[in-house]
Amino acid sequence: MELETVSTNRSHGGKQGVYRHASLETGTPMTFSVFVPDHKEGVRLPVLWYLSGLTCTHANVTEKGEFREACARHGIIFVAPDTSPRGDDVPDDEAYDFGKGAGFYVDATQEPWARHYRMRSYIERELPEVVAHHFPADMARQGITGHSMGGHGALTLALRNADRFRSVSAFSPIVSPLECAWGVKALTRYLGEDRAGWRQYDACALIEDGCRVADILVDQGTADGFLEEQLKTHLLVDACEKAGQPATVRMQEGYDHSYYFISTFMAEHVGWHAARLRA
């Protein structure tokens, strides 16, 4: 549980920190950021997890997400992990959509990826224990959100752990990795050829297979260049409608895939989670 403080900054009446620890799951050092609003001594605050997308680290949302004012106002801790293991000994790929920066929030079973690429277990089990130990987090009140590959991670983690996450939202998520090139490439190389084993990492498949959460909020830009070929938002809409899974999917006119889009709607998402994370 030893934690190294990389940096801290005062912001919006709270502390924005970046931290590093030795992960047993990935076998590497892992860096993550945490924003903790000012609060009364002894008070424990709800936690909102944010999972980033392809090529990103914790730094993208920490520097560009514009979440701190809303988190300070609602009294929410904001945790942003990395997207994959890092280090010279970690296998990688030349393509941007696989390897480092593209862990897809799975536990890899195929070599050479299986040793280090265990982002599912890292996010589901190990990092929550670290956060609970070092920060004033109320782990009975957790929400999760994410962007693109991280939106896929947020949806699938919440659907698999509905007893843990009271709320889930996403920005331009990959809703069905089984049905897009990004997902097929990643799941084949991390997990092997058996597509039945992929279903636990596909939000639409999980909903089809009976997983449920109280509600889902998704924002998707209509000018997103990845919408038609990779994100396929309509598949999530169809799966939720067929299963009776409550979901609000908002197509935001003219917005793209960038943090200009995410930061525009971030405060709304924080507020939406806050309403569901109140005691």
Tab-separated table of C-alpha atoms in Angstrom:
chain	number	residue	atom	x	y	z
A	1	MET	CA	0.000	0.000	0.000
A	2	GLU	CA	3.026	2.319	-0.131
A	3	LEU	CA	2.227	5.401	-2.206
A	4	GLU	CA	4.616	7.882	-3.815
A	5	THR	CA	3.399	11.448	-4.277
A	6	VAL	CA	4.474	12.708	-7.698
A	7	SER	CA	2.891	16.157	-7.427
A	8	THR	CA	0.148	18.124	-5.666
A	9	ASN	CA	-1.551	21.392	-6.592
A	10	ARG	CA	-4.200	23.513	-4.914
A	11	SER	CA	-7.218	23.878	-7.199
A	12	HIS	CA	-10.903	24.782	-6.786
A	13	GLY	CA	-10.767	24.528	-3.025
A	14	GLY	CA	-9.186	21.107	-3.023
A	15	LYS	CA	-6.019	19.161	-3.760
A	16	GLN	CA	-5.146	17.728	-7.135
A	17	GLY	CA	-2.551	15.024	-6.711
A	18	VAL	CA	-0.658	12.616	-8.928
A	19	TYR	CA	0.571	9.414	-7.307
A	20	ARG	CA	2.536	6.274	-8.132
A	21	HIS	CA	2.595	2.809	-6.595
A	22	ALA	CA	3.936	-0.652	-7.355
A	23	SER	CA	1.088	-2.721	-8.772
A	24	LEU	CA	0.943	-6.421	-8.011
A	25	GLU	CA	-1.603	-6.965	-10.785
A	26	THR	CA	0.394	-5.405	-13.615
A	27	GLY	CA	3.836	-6.028	-12.144
A	28	THR	CA	4.780	-2.434	-12.924
A	29	PRO	CA	4.682	1.012	-11.353
A	30	MET	CA	1.266	2.586	-12.001
A	31	THR	CA	0.518	6.301	-11.953
A	32	PHE	CA	-2.913	7.801	-11.267
A	33	SER	CA	-4.416	11.130	-10.273
A	34	VAL	CA	-6.856	11.996	-7.479
A	35	PHE	CA	-8.723	15.231	-6.805
A	36	VAL	CA	-9.973	15.587	-3.221
A	37	PRO	CA	-12.246	18.561	-2.440
A	38	ASP	CA	-11.913	20.364	0.865
A	39	HIS	CA	-14.069	18.657	3.478
A	40	LYS	CA	-14.585	18.429	7.213
A	41	GLU	CA	-12.205	16.205	9.131
A	42	GLY	CA	-13.489	12.669	9.399
A	43	VAL	CA	-15.940	13.012	6.505
A	44	ARG	CA	-15.668	10.413	3.757
A	45	LEU	CA	-16.598	11.451	0.234
A	46	PRO	CA	-18.128	9.553	-2.706
A	47	VAL	CA	-15.790	8.533	-5.513
A	48	LEU	CA	-16.127	9.057	-9.264
A	49	TRP	CA	-13.771	6.977	-11.415
A	50	TYR	CA	-12.785	8.209	-14.867
A	51	LEU	CA	-11.305	5.782	-17.413
A	52	SER	CA	-9.431	7.328	-20.323
A	53	GLY	CA	-9.295	6.291	-23.968
A	54	LEU	CA	-6.725	5.027	-26.460
A	55	THR	CA	-3.226	6.579	-26.260
A	56	CYS	CA	-4.081	8.414	-23.019
A	57	THR	CA	-2.669	8.417	-19.505
A	58	HIS	CA	-4.114	9.889	-16.307
A	59	ALA	CA	-2.846	13.283	-17.487
A	60	ASN	CA	-5.321	13.863	-20.325
A	61	VAL	CA	-8.424	14.265	-18.197
A	62	THR	CA	-6.476	15.697	-15.263
A	63	GLU	CA	-5.216	18.576	-17.386
A	64	LYS	CA	-8.108	19.033	-19.836
A	65	GLY	CA	-11.245	17.488	-18.307
A	66	GLU	CA	-12.475	20.561	-16.360
A	67	PHE	CA	-14.035	18.429	-13.613
A	68	ARG	CA	-12.618	20.057	-10.474
A	69	GLU	CA	-15.109	22.892	-9.991
A	70	ALA	CA	-18.046	20.493	-10.231
A	71	CYS	CA	-16.375	17.905	-7.986
A	72	ALA	CA	-15.605	20.581	-5.393
A	73	ARG	CA	-19.180	21.869	-5.524
A	74	HIS	CA	-20.684	18.393	-5.100
A	75	GLY	CA	-18.036	17.029	-2.722
A	76	ILE	CA	-16.804	14.180	-4.936
A	77	ILE	CA	-13.361	12.564	-5.146
A	78	PHE	CA	-12.263	12.123	-8.782
A	79	VAL	CA	-9.858	9.268	-9.599
A	80	ALA	CA	-8.171	8.900	-13.000
A	81	PRO	CA	-6.048	5.761	-13.574
A	82	ASP	CA	-3.729	5.061	-16.491
A	83	THR	CA	-4.920	3.045	-19.503
A	84	SER	CA	-2.250	0.330	-19.462
A	85	PRO	CA	0.908	-0.863	-17.732
A	86	ARG	CA	4.103	1.050	-18.549
A	87	GLY	CA	7.805	0.263	-18.513
A	88	ASP	CA	10.676	-0.972	-20.641
A	89	ASP	CA	9.860	-4.612	-19.879
A	90	VAL	CA	6.189	-4.281	-20.841
A	91	PRO	CA	5.405	-5.652	-24.322
A	92	ASP	CA	4.155	-3.103	-26.808
A	93	ASP	CA	3.006	-2.728	-30.387
A	94	GLU	CA	3.829	-0.145	-33.036
A	95	ALA	CA	0.140	0.614	-33.645
A	96	TYR	CA	-1.561	3.267	-31.506
A	97	ASP	CA	-4.588	1.051	-30.862
A	98	PHE	CA	-2.818	-1.845	-29.163
A	99	GLY	CA	-0.263	-2.330	-26.401
A	100	LYS	CA	0.812	0.556	-24.190
A	101	GLY	CA	-1.953	3.116	-23.896
A	102	ALA	CA	-4.486	0.563	-25.127
A	103	GLY	CA	-5.108	-1.906	-22.319
A	104	PHE	CA	-8.863	-2.065	-23.085
A	105	TYR	CA	-9.585	-2.740	-19.391
A	106	VAL	CA	-9.280	-6.508	-19.820
A	107	ASP	CA	-7.233	-9.210	-18.115
A	108	ALA	CA	-5.165	-10.591	-20.985
A	109	THR	CA	-4.816	-14.368	-21.275
A	110	GLN	CA	-2.518	-14.558	-24.322
A	111	GLU	CA	1.246	-14.246	-24.422
A	112	PRO	CA	3.169	-12.005	-24.251
A	113	TRP	CA	0.410	-9.788	-22.838
A	114	ALA	CA	-0.907	-11.914	-19.968
A	115	ARG	CA	1.788	-11.027	-17.424
A	116	HIS	CA	1.286	-7.264	-17.380
A	117	TYR	CA	-1.986	-6.420	-19.126
A	118	ARG	CA	-4.369	-6.956	-16.220
A	119	MET	CA	-6.241	-3.663	-16.255
A	120	ARG	CA	-9.572	-5.231	-15.331
A	121	SER	CA	-8.253	-6.606	-12.037
A	122	TYR	CA	-6.226	-3.470	-11.449
A	123	ILE	CA	-9.297	-1.209	-11.745
A	124	GLU	CA	-11.804	-3.600	-10.179
A	125	ARG	CA	-9.758	-4.712	-7.175
A	126	GLU	CA	-6.278	-3.360	-6.607
A	127	LEU	CA	-6.574	0.381	-7.165
A	128	PRO	CA	-9.823	0.684	-5.151
A	129	GLU	CA	-7.976	-0.831	-2.185
A	130	VAL	CA	-5.180	1.726	-2.596
A	131	VAL	CA	-7.655	4.609	-2.847
A	132	ALA	CA	-9.630	3.407	0.177
A	133	HIS	CA	-6.431	3.164	2.217
A	134	HIS	CA	-4.899	6.535	1.363
A	135	PHE	CA	-7.831	8.885	0.705
A	136	PRO	CA	-11.075	9.858	2.514
A	137	ALA	CA	-13.148	7.769	0.119
A	138	ASP	CA	-16.560	6.315	0.894
A	139	MET	CA	-16.300	3.102	-1.117
A	140	ALA	CA	-19.999	2.406	-0.565
A	141	ARG	CA	-20.696	5.352	-2.892
A	142	GLN	CA	-18.873	4.852	-6.188
A	143	GLY	CA	-19.681	5.976	-9.706
A	144	ILE	CA	-17.757	5.449	-12.919
A	145	THR	CA	-17.412	7.233	-16.241
A	146	GLY	CA	-14.989	7.261	-19.136
A	147	HIS	CA	-14.235	8.248	-22.718
A	148	SER	CA	-14.038	6.081	-25.843
A	149	MET	CA	-12.067	2.952	-24.833
A	150	GLY	CA	-12.562	4.225	-21.276
A	151	GLY	CA	-16.294	4.534	-21.924
A	152	HIS	CA	-16.229	0.861	-22.886
A	153	GLY	CA	-14.370	0.175	-19.646
A	154	ALA	CA	-16.812	2.184	-17.540
A	155	LEU	CA	-19.891	0.515	-18.999
A	156	THR	CA	-18.537	-3.012	-18.721
A	157	LEU	CA	-17.115	-2.588	-15.223
A	158	ALA	CA	-20.412	-1.145	-13.995
A	159	LEU	CA	-22.527	-3.822	-15.656
A	160	ARG	CA	-20.362	-6.579	-14.158
A	161	ASN	CA	-20.320	-4.897	-10.727
A	162	ALA	CA	-23.742	-3.321	-10.339
A	163	ASP	CA	-23.584	-3.859	-6.581
A	164	ARG	CA	-20.477	-1.654	-6.384
A	165	PHE	CA	-21.228	1.218	-8.754
A	166	ARG	CA	-24.301	3.315	-8.052
A	167	SER	CA	-23.940	5.253	-11.300
A	168	VAL	CA	-22.345	4.923	-14.737
A	169	SER	CA	-21.947	7.323	-17.639
A	170	ALA	CA	-19.746	7.583	-20.709
A	171	PHE	CA	-18.489	9.991	-23.342
A	172	SER	CA	-18.407	8.577	-26.893
A	173	PRO	CA	-17.908	4.977	-25.689
A	174	ILE	CA	-16.956	1.950	-27.746
A	175	VAL	CA	-20.266	0.224	-27.019
A	176	SER	CA	-19.564	-3.137	-28.672
A	177	PRO	CA	-15.937	-4.222	-29.119
A	178	LEU	CA	-17.221	-7.421	-30.743
A	179	GLU	CA	-18.541	-5.299	-33.615
A	180	CYS	CA	-15.717	-2.844	-34.349
A	181	ALA	CA	-12.155	-3.088	-35.649
A	182	TRP	CA	-10.572	-1.604	-32.509
A	183	GLY	CA	-12.303	-4.139	-30.323
A	184	VAL	CA	-11.812	-7.198	-32.514
A	185	LYS	CA	-8.083	-6.487	-32.791
A	186	ALA	CA	-7.637	-5.933	-29.055
A	187	LEU	CA	-9.794	-8.809	-27.827
A	188	THR	CA	-8.317	-11.294	-30.290
A	189	ARG	CA	-4.731	-10.530	-29.313
A	190	TYR	CA	-5.367	-10.141	-25.566
A	191	LEU	CA	-7.904	-12.958	-25.120
A	192	GLY	CA	-7.620	-15.339	-28.066
A	193	GLU	CA	-10.033	-16.406	-30.782
A	194	ASP	CA	-12.961	-17.625	-28.642
A	195	ARG	CA	-15.518	-14.844	-29.066
A	196	ALA	CA	-17.703	-16.270	-26.294
A	197	GLY	CA	-15.041	-15.172	-23.831
A	198	TRP	CA	-15.168	-11.655	-25.201
A	199	ARG	CA	-18.760	-11.042	-24.127
A	200	GLN	CA	-17.784	-10.032	-20.582
A	201	TYR	CA	-15.984	-7.071	-22.173
A	202	ASP	CA	-18.818	-5.880	-24.414
A	203	ALA	CA	-21.534	-3.612	-22.952
A	204	CYS	CA	-24.172	-4.632	-25.481
A	205	ALA	CA	-23.449	-8.338	-24.952
A	206	LEU	CA	-23.556	-7.952	-21.171
A	207	ILE	CA	-26.967	-6.274	-21.401
A	208	GLU	CA	-28.182	-9.006	-23.767
A	209	ASP	CA	-26.918	-11.583	-21.262
A	210	GLY	CA	-28.919	-10.078	-18.410
A	211	CYS	CA	-26.621	-7.582	-16.687
A	212	ARG	CA	-28.385	-4.442	-15.493
A	213	VAL	CA	-27.625	-1.116	-13.834
A	214	ALA	CA	-30.060	1.449	-12.472
A	215	ASP	CA	-29.453	3.912	-15.305
A	216	ILE	CA	-26.926	4.889	-17.984
A	217	LEU	CA	-26.010	8.337	-19.321
A	218	VAL	CA	-24.105	8.635	-22.617
A	219	ASP	CA	-23.080	11.731	-24.551
A	220	GLN	CA	-21.943	11.257	-28.138
A	221	GLY	CA	-20.924	13.935	-30.631
A	222	THR	CA	-22.497	13.819	-34.083
A	223	ALA	CA	-19.272	15.108	-35.706
A	224	ASP	CA	-17.164	12.357	-34.119
A	225	GLY	CA	-15.075	10.803	-36.895
A	226	PHE	CA	-15.111	7.411	-35.138
A	227	LEU	CA	-18.881	7.238	-34.674
A	228	GLU	CA	-19.907	5.077	-37.606
A	229	GLU	CA	-17.036	2.604	-37.825
A	230	GLN	CA	-15.841	2.181	-34.229
A	231	LEU	CA	-18.240	3.574	-31.618
A	232	LYS	CA	-21.593	2.492	-33.126
A	233	THR	CA	-23.741	4.181	-30.490
A	234	HIS	CA	-26.935	2.862	-32.070
A	235	LEU	CA	-26.036	-0.668	-30.959
A	236	LEU	CA	-26.212	0.391	-27.307
A	237	VAL	CA	-29.511	2.175	-27.903
A	238	ASP	CA	-30.931	-0.981	-29.495
A	239	ALA	CA	-29.613	-3.278	-26.759
A	240	CYS	CA	-31.043	-1.096	-23.982
A	241	GLU	CA	-34.423	-0.751	-25.670
A	242	LYS	CA	-34.723	-4.499	-26.255
A	243	ALA	CA	-33.707	-5.341	-22.681
A	244	GLY	CA	-35.611	-2.568	-20.906
A	245	GLN	CA	-32.351	-1.161	-19.551
A	246	PRO	CA	-32.887	2.524	-18.624
A	247	ALA	CA	-30.519	4.735	-20.617
A	248	THR	CA	-30.289	8.340	-21.755
A	249	VAL	CA	-28.210	8.612	-24.927
A	250	ARG	CA	-27.730	12.197	-26.078
A	251	MET	CA	-26.424	12.915	-29.571
A	252	GLN	CA	-24.687	16.271	-29.251
A	253	GLU	CA	-24.803	18.196	-32.523
A	254	GLY	CA	-21.474	19.245	-33.982
A	255	TYR	CA	-19.211	17.845	-31.257
A	256	ASP	CA	-16.205	15.658	-32.068
A	257	HIS	CA	-14.166	13.070	-30.130
A	258	SER	CA	-11.862	15.503	-28.334
A	259	TYR	CA	-11.594	16.952	-24.850
A	260	TYR	CA	-13.307	20.080	-26.153
A	261	PHE	CA	-16.384	17.829	-26.266
A	262	ILE	CA	-15.717	16.034	-22.983
A	263	SER	CA	-15.032	19.203	-21.002
A	264	THR	CA	-18.238	20.784	-22.312
A	265	PHE	CA	-20.424	18.151	-20.664
A	266	MET	CA	-18.189	17.033	-17.796
A	267	ALA	CA	-19.878	19.192	-15.148
A	268	GLU	CA	-23.274	17.775	-16.143
A	269	HIS	CA	-21.947	14.241	-15.746
A	270	VAL	CA	-20.444	15.022	-12.349
A	271	GLY	CA	-23.773	16.483	-11.234
A	272	TRP	CA	-25.649	13.467	-12.594
A	273	HIS	CA	-23.413	11.126	-10.624
A	274	ALA	CA	-23.631	13.315	-7.522
A	275	ALA	CA	-27.419	12.975	-7.476
A	276	ARG	CA	-27.030	9.197	-7.394
A	277	LEU	CA	-24.138	9.108	-4.932
A	278	ARG	CA	-25.760	11.095	-2.155
A	279	ALA	CA	-26.256	9.096	1.036
